Amino acid sequence: MTYGENLWLFFTLLFGIIVVPGMDMIFVLANSLSRGRSSGLAATAGIMAGGAVHSLYGAVGVGLLAHLVPMLFTPLLIAGALYMAWIGVTLMRSSIIIEGVGPADAASHWQAFRRGAITCLMNPKAYLFMLAIYPQFLRPDFGPLAPQAAVMALMTAVTQLAVYGGLALAAGRARQAIVDNARATVWIGRSAGALLVAVSLVTLWEGTGSWRM
């Protein structure tokens, strides 16, 4: 797999994860519907800030592992791929339904930004998730890890901006599409699950390549 193919695979997985309706999406919608588009964009910026911290955590963890205990890198990659596949199967078997979006509690754009960051950072599953993802795509054989991590962090921020920012700008229609259409959210969740399983199988195949030789 080339570095370009690796980035495309990462983007595919990243988009599938971000587009699944969840706490971050509901928070952006709540601020947009209650206090307008600018508040929704402020909440989006907060979530992007939290996502940057997650990216840093994942990059530092993989970097330390590759430097201190390189022999564990491939086993962690395989474990991460299996964990991602398990999440994908869980999503494929689930039915995600958002029953409603309540009013936002944020009284200012700064508060919306701060709460967006806290909402993102307080999710304990996100840290485990990043530790599972990054070993699959942040690879020493593609060169120095720092530039790779910077590109992946930028891709994460841009994708969050596109998805959540788009929701903020089209809050009314987004609510109809996500909240009032249960079939849409179920379809999104299950499609994302299938995507996670597919990407996990590809990275698992790559990760076990050296063992097969």
GROMACS .gro file of N, CA, C and O in nm, residues 19 21 25 29 33 96-98 101 166-167 170-189:
model
  124
   19VAL      N    1  -1.963   1.097   1.041
   19VAL     CA    2  -2.099   1.116   0.990
   19VAL      C    3  -2.204   1.039   1.070
   19VAL      O    4  -2.324   1.066   1.057
   21PRO      N    5  -2.449   0.975   1.351
   21PRO     CA    6  -2.511   1.064   1.451
   21PRO      C    7  -2.471   1.027   1.593
   21PRO      O    8  -2.471   0.909   1.631
   25MET      N    9  -2.274   1.564   1.711
   25MET     CA   10  -2.369   1.610   1.612
   25MET      C   11  -2.491   1.674   1.678
   25MET      O   12  -2.539   1.780   1.635
   29LEU      N   13  -2.625   2.068   1.647
   29LEU     CA   14  -2.762   2.096   1.607
   29LEU      C   15  -2.836   2.178   1.713
   29LEU      O   16  -2.909   2.273   1.681
   33LEU      N   17  -2.992   2.542   1.627
   33LEU     CA   18  -3.137   2.562   1.630
   33LEU      C   19  -3.177   2.663   1.738
   33LEU      O   20  -3.274   2.737   1.720
   96ILE      N   21  -2.960   0.318   1.514
   96ILE     CA   22  -2.939   0.448   1.576
   96ILE      C   23  -3.058   0.538   1.546
   96ILE      O   24  -3.088   0.566   1.430
   97ILE      N   25  -3.123   0.583   1.650
   97ILE     CA   26  -3.238   0.673   1.635
   97ILE      C   27  -3.221   0.791   1.730
   97ILE      O   28  -3.199   0.771   1.850
   98ILE      N   29  -3.232   0.912   1.677
   98ILE     CA   30  -3.227   1.034   1.759
   98ILE      C   31  -3.369   1.086   1.771
   98ILE      O   32  -3.429   1.129   1.672
  101VAL      N   33  -3.385   1.693   1.959
  101VAL     CA   34  -3.273   1.780   1.994
  101VAL      C   35  -3.326   1.890   2.084
  101VAL      O   36  -3.407   1.972   2.042
  166GLY      N   37  -2.136   2.200   0.817
  166GLY     CA   38  -2.249   2.191   0.725
  166GLY      C   39  -2.381   2.176   0.798
  166GLY      O   40  -2.483   2.235   0.760
  167LEU      N   41  -2.381   2.099   0.907
  167LEU     CA   42  -2.502   2.086   0.989
  167LEU      C   43  -2.541   2.219   1.051
  167LEU      O   44  -2.660   2.253   1.059
  170ALA      N   45  -2.702   2.444   0.790
  170ALA     CA   46  -2.832   2.395   0.740
  170ALA      C   47  -2.905   2.324   0.853
  170ALA      O   48  -2.956   2.213   0.836
  171ALA      N   49  -2.914   2.391   0.967
  171ALA     CA   50  -2.966   2.326   1.089
  171ALA      C   51  -3.109   2.275   1.071
  171ALA      O   52  -3.142   2.164   1.113
  172GLY      N   53  -3.196   2.357   1.013
  172GLY     CA   54  -3.336   2.317   0.998
  172GLY      C   55  -3.351   2.193   0.912
  172GLY      O   56  -3.417   2.096   0.950
  173ARG      N   57  -3.289   2.194   0.797
  173ARG     CA   58  -3.296   2.078   0.707
  173ARG      C   59  -3.224   1.958   0.766
  173ARG      O   60  -3.267   1.844   0.748
  174ALA      N   61  -3.113   1.986   0.835
  174ALA     CA   62  -3.039   1.877   0.898
  174ALA      C   63  -3.123   1.809   1.005
  174ALA      O   64  -3.119   1.687   1.020
  175ARG      N   65  -3.200   1.887   1.079
  175ARG     CA   66  -3.287   1.829   1.181
  175ARG      C   67  -3.390   1.737   1.117
  175ARG      O   68  -3.417   1.627   1.166
  176GLN      N   69  -3.449   1.784   1.007
  176GLN     CA   70  -3.548   1.701   0.940
  176GLN      C   71  -3.486   1.572   0.888
  176GLN      O   72  -3.546   1.465   0.894
  177ALA      N   73  -3.361   1.583   0.837
  177ALA     CA   74  -3.297   1.466   0.778
  177ALA      C   75  -3.249   1.367   0.883
  177ALA      O   76  -3.252   1.246   0.859
  178ILE      N   77  -3.207   1.418   1.000
  178ILE     CA   78  -3.146   1.331   1.101
  178ILE      C   79  -3.244   1.293   1.211
  178ILE      O   80  -3.253   1.176   1.250
  179VAL      N   81  -3.317   1.391   1.264
  179VAL     CA   82  -3.404   1.365   1.378
  179VAL      C   83  -3.539   1.310   1.334
  179VAL      O   84  -3.592   1.215   1.393
  180ASP      N   85  -3.596   1.370   1.231
  180ASP     CA   86  -3.731   1.333   1.189
  180ASP      C   87  -3.733   1.215   1.092
  180ASP      O   88  -3.839   1.174   1.048
  181ASN      N   89  -3.618   1.163   1.057
  181ASN     CA   90  -3.612   1.052   0.962
  181ASN      C   91  -3.531   0.938   1.024
  181ASN      O   92  -3.409   0.930   1.009
  182ALA      N   93  -3.601   0.853   1.098
  182ALA     CA   94  -3.534   0.744   1.168
  182ALA      C   95  -3.464   0.649   1.072
  182ALA      O   96  -3.356   0.597   1.101
  183ARG      N   97  -3.521   0.627   0.956
  183ARG     CA   98  -3.458   0.537   0.860
  183ARG      C   99  -3.322   0.588   0.816
  183ARG      O  100  -3.229   0.510   0.795
  184ALA      N  101  -3.309   0.721   0.804
  184ALA     CA  102  -3.182   0.778   0.760
  184ALA      C  103  -3.072   0.752   0.862
  184ALA      O  104  -2.961   0.711   0.825
  185THR      N  105  -3.101   0.772   0.990
  185THR     CA  106  -2.998   0.751   1.091
  185THR      C  107  -2.962   0.603   1.103
  185THR      O  108  -2.845   0.569   1.123
  186VAL      N  109  -3.060   0.516   1.091
  186VAL     CA  110  -3.032   0.372   1.094
  186VAL      C  111  -2.944   0.334   0.976
  186VAL      O  112  -2.845   0.260   0.991
  187TRP      N  113  -2.976   0.387   0.858
  187TRP     CA  114  -2.899   0.356   0.738
  187TRP      C  115  -2.757   0.409   0.749
  187TRP      O  116  -2.661   0.341   0.713
  188ILE      N  117  -2.743   0.532   0.802
  188ILE     CA  118  -2.609   0.591   0.819
  188ILE      C  119  -2.524   0.506   0.913
  188ILE      O  120  -2.408   0.475   0.885
  189GLY      N  121  -2.583   0.467   1.027
  189GLY     CA  122  -2.508   0.388   1.125
  189GLY      C  123  -2.465   0.254   1.069
  189GLY      O  124  -2.349   0.212   1.086
   0.00000   0.00000   0.00000
